[in-house]
Amino acid sequence: MKKVYLDNAATTQIRPEVIQEMTTVMAEDYGNPSSTHSFGRNAKSILELSRKSIAKHLNCSAQEIIFTSCGTEANNWILRSAVRDLKVKRIITSKIEHHAVLHTVQALQREYDIQVDYVAIKPNGEIDITDLVELLSQEILTLVSLMHVNNEIGTVLDLDRVGRICQQHNALFHSDTVQSVGKTEIDLKTLPVDFIVASAHKFHGPKGVGFAFVRKNSGLQPLFFGGEQEKGLRPGTEAVHQIVGMAKALELSYRNLETERKHISELKSYLIEQLEIEFPAFEINGTQDGFYTVLNVILPFLEDKIAMMLFNLDMKGIAVSRGSACQSGSIRPSHVLAEMLSDENLKKPSLRISFSHYNTKEDIDLFISGLKGI
Ligand code: PLP
């Protein structure tokens, strides 16, 4: 049975070149980057080359890239330090953020009694910018935390526009860019953002490694304490093989960006065409022109089919997701869809199909025939 993986917003397949590079580093470059002997110096130099390579692709300085264990950690660090050390008194965010942001903000609200404001969401899942401007008119030291590409519905935030609005109101701007790094151009020299985060496993790199971009002189302090690694901002012996894998994955993603984006965009259009033919009553959750890697749809199935839908597809070797991966298996509706859909539409079955360059038209055909069999 041919397996079909259409859950690339949850995680992606590692590129073979990345595995190759990581294997070499694990076998040969096992020194501790903090050691002063040749083994250590070698590992340190590999680490710094990786940092430089990542910084080059995002057009920032290497010192502004801090390695972390994942996107969740990077989000937690930035939000927590902004409140604890930068003395932010208010966070403006949205109810459709990933839980790595949403639950952190809620914890900070409980612990530090900060003000939290949620910017309004339009029915198509976009952030209401007018509401953001209105909220920012209140003069209080604020951090705005809004994600770039939504992991469930693929809506895209105009980082440049929101960043400029934040600057005009002297607010700090953090964006969870986990779904967009490696999949679209990000130029940190010109983008007015203070903090972004990334996670290697979303762009065909290894799991368990990510990074934060922290603009120079931000004043962030570490989340936890230990050695001098990452200038003391993120102590702990660096996972050199993971970091090398992440840098290689990012390099390949940007080298192949145009061709892979074209291929994936064509697959997404093909899927929409097929849905229009086979399930004409289907609806897209989010904007019509959402990010090219994600499509979230309501399917015109009876409610009694919903519970078995993912299971049936899984039996056929087809992996898609209902809402976000963290919630699969749970009967609660996705917190993102709950914010934007009517009660009636929320009861209907929604599926998230997310693509990578490894997908083919045949995958889409198998998915469609899998749906028809339900
Ligand atoms: N933010 C977004 C938008 C995500 O999609 C994810 C992954 O699901 C995360 C954060 C968490 O990243 P990680 O798996 O590296 O902790």
Short mmCIF file of N, CA, C and O in Angstrom, two decimals, residues 23-95:
data_model
loop_
_atom_site.label_atom_id
_atom_site.label_comp_id
_atom_site.label_asym_id
_atom_site.label_seq_id
_atom_site.Cartn_x
_atom_site.Cartn_y
_atom_site.Cartn_z
N THR A 23 24.96 12.67 10.32
CA THR A 23 25.64 11.42 10.63
C THR A 23 27.15 11.64 10.69
O THR A 23 27.83 11.13 11.59
N THR A 24 27.66 12.40 9.74
CA THR A 24 29.10 12.67 9.72
C THR A 24 29.51 13.40 10.99
O THR A 24 30.50 13.04 11.64
N VAL A 25 28.74 14.40 11.36
CA VAL A 25 29.09 15.19 12.56
C VAL A 25 29.01 14.30 13.81
O VAL A 25 29.90 14.36 14.67
N MET A 26 27.98 13.45 13.89
CA MET A 26 27.86 12.58 15.06
C MET A 26 29.04 11.62 15.16
O MET A 26 29.55 11.35 16.24
N ALA A 27 29.47 11.10 14.00
CA ALA A 27 30.54 10.10 14.01
C ALA A 27 31.91 10.73 14.22
O ALA A 27 32.76 10.18 14.92
N GLU A 28 32.11 11.91 13.64
CA GLU A 28 33.48 12.44 13.60
C GLU A 28 33.71 13.68 14.46
O GLU A 28 34.83 13.91 14.91
N ASP A 29 32.68 14.49 14.62
CA ASP A 29 32.92 15.79 15.27
C ASP A 29 32.24 15.82 16.63
O ASP A 29 31.33 16.59 16.85
N TYR A 30 32.71 14.92 17.50
CA TYR A 30 31.99 14.73 18.75
C TYR A 30 32.52 15.58 19.91
O TYR A 30 32.06 15.44 21.04
N GLY A 31 33.45 16.47 19.63
CA GLY A 31 33.98 17.31 20.71
C GLY A 31 32.90 18.19 21.31
O GLY A 31 31.86 18.45 20.68
N ASN A 32 33.15 18.63 22.55
CA ASN A 32 32.24 19.59 23.18
C ASN A 32 32.68 20.99 22.76
O ASN A 32 33.82 21.37 22.99
N PRO A 33 31.78 21.75 22.15
CA PRO A 33 32.20 23.08 21.63
C PRO A 33 32.80 24.00 22.70
O PRO A 33 33.46 24.97 22.36
N SER A 34 32.58 23.69 23.98
CA SER A 34 33.17 24.54 25.03
C SER A 34 34.59 24.11 25.38
O SER A 34 35.28 24.83 26.11
N SER A 35 35.03 22.93 24.91
CA SER A 35 36.39 22.47 25.23
C SER A 35 37.40 23.26 24.41
O SER A 35 37.13 23.61 23.26
N THR A 36 38.56 23.49 25.01
CA THR A 36 39.55 24.34 24.32
C THR A 36 40.49 23.53 23.42
O THR A 36 41.23 24.10 22.64
N HIS A 37 40.47 22.19 23.53
CA HIS A 37 41.36 21.39 22.67
C HIS A 37 40.82 21.31 21.25
O HIS A 37 39.72 21.83 20.96
N SER A 38 41.58 20.63 20.38
CA SER A 38 41.24 20.66 18.95
C SER A 38 39.85 20.06 18.67
O SER A 38 39.12 20.53 17.80
N PHE A 39 39.47 19.02 19.46
CA PHE A 39 38.14 18.41 19.23
C PHE A 39 37.04 19.45 19.50
O PHE A 39 36.08 19.58 18.76
N GLY A 40 37.23 20.17 20.60
CA GLY A 40 36.26 21.20 20.98
C GLY A 40 36.26 22.34 19.98
O GLY A 40 35.18 22.81 19.58
N ARG A 41 37.46 22.76 19.59
CA ARG A 41 37.53 23.90 18.65
C ARG A 41 36.87 23.55 17.32
O ARG A 41 36.21 24.37 16.70
N ASN A 42 37.06 22.30 16.93
CA ASN A 42 36.45 21.84 15.68
C ASN A 42 34.91 21.91 15.78
O ASN A 42 34.23 22.42 14.88
N ALA A 43 34.38 21.38 16.89
CA ALA A 43 32.92 21.40 17.07
C ALA A 43 32.42 22.84 17.13
O ALA A 43 31.38 23.18 16.55
N LYS A 44 33.18 23.70 17.80
CA LYS A 44 32.79 25.10 17.93
C LYS A 44 32.75 25.76 16.55
O LYS A 44 31.83 26.54 16.23
N SER A 45 33.74 25.44 15.74
CA SER A 45 33.77 26.07 14.43
C SER A 45 32.61 25.59 13.56
O SER A 45 31.98 26.38 12.84
N ILE A 46 32.23 24.32 13.69
CA ILE A 46 31.06 23.81 12.95
C ILE A 46 29.79 24.53 13.41
O ILE A 46 28.94 24.94 12.61
N LEU A 47 29.70 24.72 14.71
CA LEU A 47 28.54 25.39 15.29
C LEU A 47 28.42 26.82 14.75
O LEU A 47 27.34 27.26 14.34
N GLU A 48 29.54 27.51 14.74
CA GLU A 48 29.50 28.92 14.33
C GLU A 48 29.25 29.06 12.82
O GLU A 48 28.63 30.01 12.37
N LEU A 49 29.75 28.08 12.06
CA LEU A 49 29.46 28.12 10.61
C LEU A 49 27.96 27.92 10.38
O LEU A 49 27.37 28.55 9.49
N SER A 50 27.35 27.06 11.19
CA SER A 50 25.90 26.83 11.07
C SER A 50 25.15 28.11 11.39
O SER A 50 24.20 28.49 10.70
N ARG A 51 25.57 28.79 12.44
CA ARG A 51 24.91 30.03 12.84
C ARG A 51 25.01 31.07 11.72
O ARG A 51 24.04 31.73 11.38
N LYS A 52 26.23 31.18 11.15
CA LYS A 52 26.44 32.15 10.07
C LYS A 52 25.56 31.84 8.88
O LYS A 52 25.00 32.74 8.25
N SER A 53 25.45 30.56 8.55
CA SER A 53 24.66 30.16 7.40
C SER A 53 23.18 30.52 7.62
O SER A 53 22.52 31.08 6.73
N ILE A 54 22.67 30.23 8.81
CA ILE A 54 21.26 30.56 9.11
C ILE A 54 21.06 32.06 9.03
O ILE A 54 20.10 32.55 8.41
N ALA A 55 22.00 32.82 9.63
CA ALA A 55 21.88 34.29 9.64
C ALA A 55 21.91 34.84 8.22
O ALA A 55 21.16 35.76 7.87
N LYS A 56 22.75 34.23 7.37
CA LYS A 56 22.85 34.71 5.98
C LYS A 56 21.50 34.56 5.27
O LYS A 56 21.05 35.46 4.55
N HIS A 57 20.82 33.42 5.49
CA HIS A 57 19.56 33.18 4.78
C HIS A 57 18.43 34.09 5.27
O HIS A 57 17.45 34.30 4.56
N LEU A 58 18.57 34.62 6.49
CA LEU A 58 17.52 35.49 7.02
C LEU A 58 17.98 36.95 7.04
O LEU A 58 17.26 37.82 7.52
N ASN A 59 19.19 37.18 6.52
CA ASN A 59 19.75 38.54 6.45
C ASN A 59 19.78 39.25 7.81
O ASN A 59 19.25 40.35 7.96
N CYS A 60 20.40 38.56 8.76
CA CYS A 60 20.62 39.21 10.07
C CYS A 60 22.06 38.91 10.49
O CYS A 60 22.79 38.25 9.74
N SER A 61 22.46 39.36 11.65
CA SER A 61 23.83 39.05 12.05
C SER A 61 23.84 37.75 12.85
O SER A 61 22.85 37.41 13.52
N ALA A 62 24.96 37.02 12.76
CA ALA A 62 25.04 35.70 13.39
C ALA A 62 24.78 35.79 14.90
O ALA A 62 24.16 34.90 15.48
N GLN A 63 25.21 36.89 15.52
CA GLN A 63 25.00 37.01 16.98
C GLN A 63 23.52 37.05 17.35
O GLN A 63 23.17 36.88 18.52
N GLU A 64 22.69 37.37 16.39
CA GLU A 64 21.26 37.50 16.70
C GLU A 64 20.51 36.16 16.65
O GLU A 64 19.31 36.12 16.91
N ILE A 65 21.24 35.09 16.29
CA ILE A 65 20.61 33.76 16.24
C ILE A 65 21.02 32.99 17.50
O ILE A 65 22.21 32.77 17.75
N ILE A 66 20.04 32.58 18.29
CA ILE A 66 20.31 31.81 19.51
C ILE A 66 19.64 30.44 19.35
O ILE A 66 18.43 30.36 19.13
N PHE A 67 20.44 29.37 19.48
CA PHE A 67 19.90 28.03 19.30
C PHE A 67 19.10 27.59 20.53
O PHE A 67 19.49 27.87 21.67
N THR A 68 17.99 26.91 20.27
CA THR A 68 17.14 26.37 21.34
C THR A 68 16.79 24.93 21.02
O THR A 68 17.16 24.42 19.95
N SER A 69 16.03 24.30 21.92
CA SER A 69 15.67 22.89 21.68
C SER A 69 14.46 22.75 20.77
O SER A 69 14.19 21.66 20.28
N CYS A 70 13.71 23.82 20.56
CA CYS A 70 12.51 23.74 19.70
C CYS A 70 11.87 25.11 19.60
O CYS A 70 12.31 26.06 20.26
N GLY A 71 10.83 25.19 18.79
CA GLY A 71 10.10 26.44 18.65
C GLY A 71 9.37 26.81 19.94
O GLY A 71 9.30 27.98 20.32
N THR A 72 8.84 25.81 20.62
CA THR A 72 8.12 26.05 21.87
C THR A 72 9.03 26.74 22.88
O THR A 72 8.64 27.72 23.52
N GLU A 73 10.24 26.23 23.01
CA GLU A 73 11.18 26.84 23.97
C GLU A 73 11.48 28.28 23.59
O GLU A 73 11.48 29.18 24.45
N ALA A 74 11.72 28.53 22.32
CA ALA A 74 12.06 29.88 21.87
C ALA A 74 10.91 30.85 22.16
O ALA A 74 11.13 31.96 22.65
N ASN A 75 9.67 30.42 21.90
CA ASN A 75 8.52 31.27 22.20
C ASN A 75 8.41 31.55 23.70
O ASN A 75 8.20 32.68 24.13
N ASN A 76 8.56 30.48 24.51
CA ASN A 76 8.48 30.63 25.96
C ASN A 76 9.53 31.61 26.48
O ASN A 76 9.25 32.47 27.32
N TRP A 77 10.74 31.46 25.98
CA TRP A 77 11.85 32.30 26.44
C TRP A 77 11.56 33.78 26.16
O TRP A 77 11.62 34.62 27.07
N ILE A 78 11.21 34.07 24.93
CA ILE A 78 11.02 35.47 24.53
C ILE A 78 9.87 36.10 25.33
O ILE A 78 10.00 37.19 25.89
N LEU A 79 8.75 35.41 25.40
CA LEU A 79 7.58 35.98 26.09
C LEU A 79 7.86 36.18 27.57
O LEU A 79 7.57 37.22 28.15
N ARG A 80 8.47 35.17 28.18
CA ARG A 80 8.71 35.24 29.63
C ARG A 80 9.72 36.33 29.96
O ARG A 80 9.53 37.12 30.87
N SER A 81 10.80 36.39 29.19
CA SER A 81 11.83 37.39 29.49
C SER A 81 11.31 38.80 29.20
O SER A 81 11.70 39.76 29.87
N ALA A 82 10.45 38.93 28.21
CA ALA A 82 9.89 40.25 27.91
C ALA A 82 9.14 40.78 29.13
O ALA A 82 9.24 41.96 29.48
N VAL A 83 8.40 39.90 29.80
CA VAL A 83 7.63 40.32 30.97
C VAL A 83 8.55 40.49 32.19
O VAL A 83 8.56 41.53 32.86
N ARG A 84 9.38 39.48 32.44
CA ARG A 84 10.19 39.46 33.67
C ARG A 84 11.32 40.49 33.62
O ARG A 84 11.58 41.18 34.59
N ASP A 85 11.99 40.57 32.46
CA ASP A 85 13.21 41.39 32.40
C ASP A 85 13.02 42.72 31.67
O ASP A 85 13.62 43.71 32.02
N LEU A 86 12.20 42.72 30.62
CA LEU A 86 11.99 43.97 29.88
C LEU A 86 10.82 44.76 30.46
O LEU A 86 10.50 45.83 30.00
N LYS A 87 10.17 44.16 31.45
CA LYS A 87 9.10 44.83 32.21
C LYS A 87 7.89 45.22 31.35
O LYS A 87 7.26 46.25 31.58
N VAL A 88 7.61 44.37 30.37
CA VAL A 88 6.41 44.55 29.57
C VAL A 88 5.19 44.41 30.48
O VAL A 88 5.13 43.50 31.31
N LYS A 89 4.24 45.33 30.35
CA LYS A 89 3.07 45.30 31.26
C LYS A 89 1.84 44.73 30.57
O LYS A 89 0.81 44.49 31.18
N ARG A 90 1.94 44.61 29.24
CA ARG A 90 0.79 44.10 28.51
C ARG A 90 1.26 43.29 27.30
O ARG A 90 2.24 43.65 26.63
N ILE A 91 0.56 42.20 27.01
CA ILE A 91 0.81 41.44 25.78
C ILE A 91 -0.47 41.51 24.94
O ILE A 91 -1.57 41.25 25.45
N ILE A 92 -0.29 41.89 23.68
CA ILE A 92 -1.41 41.80 22.74
C ILE A 92 -1.13 40.58 21.87
O ILE A 92 -0.06 40.48 21.27
N THR A 93 -2.07 39.65 21.83
CA THR A 93 -1.89 38.46 21.01
C THR A 93 -3.24 38.10 20.40
O THR A 93 -4.13 38.94 20.37
N SER A 94 -3.38 36.88 19.89
CA SER A 94 -4.68 36.50 19.34
C SER A 94 -5.05 35.12 19.84
O SER A 94 -4.17 34.36 20.28
N LYS A 95 -6.33 34.80 19.76
CA LYS A 95 -6.78 33.49 20.25
C LYS A 95 -6.49 32.39 19.24
O LYS A 95 -6.83 31.23 19.48
#
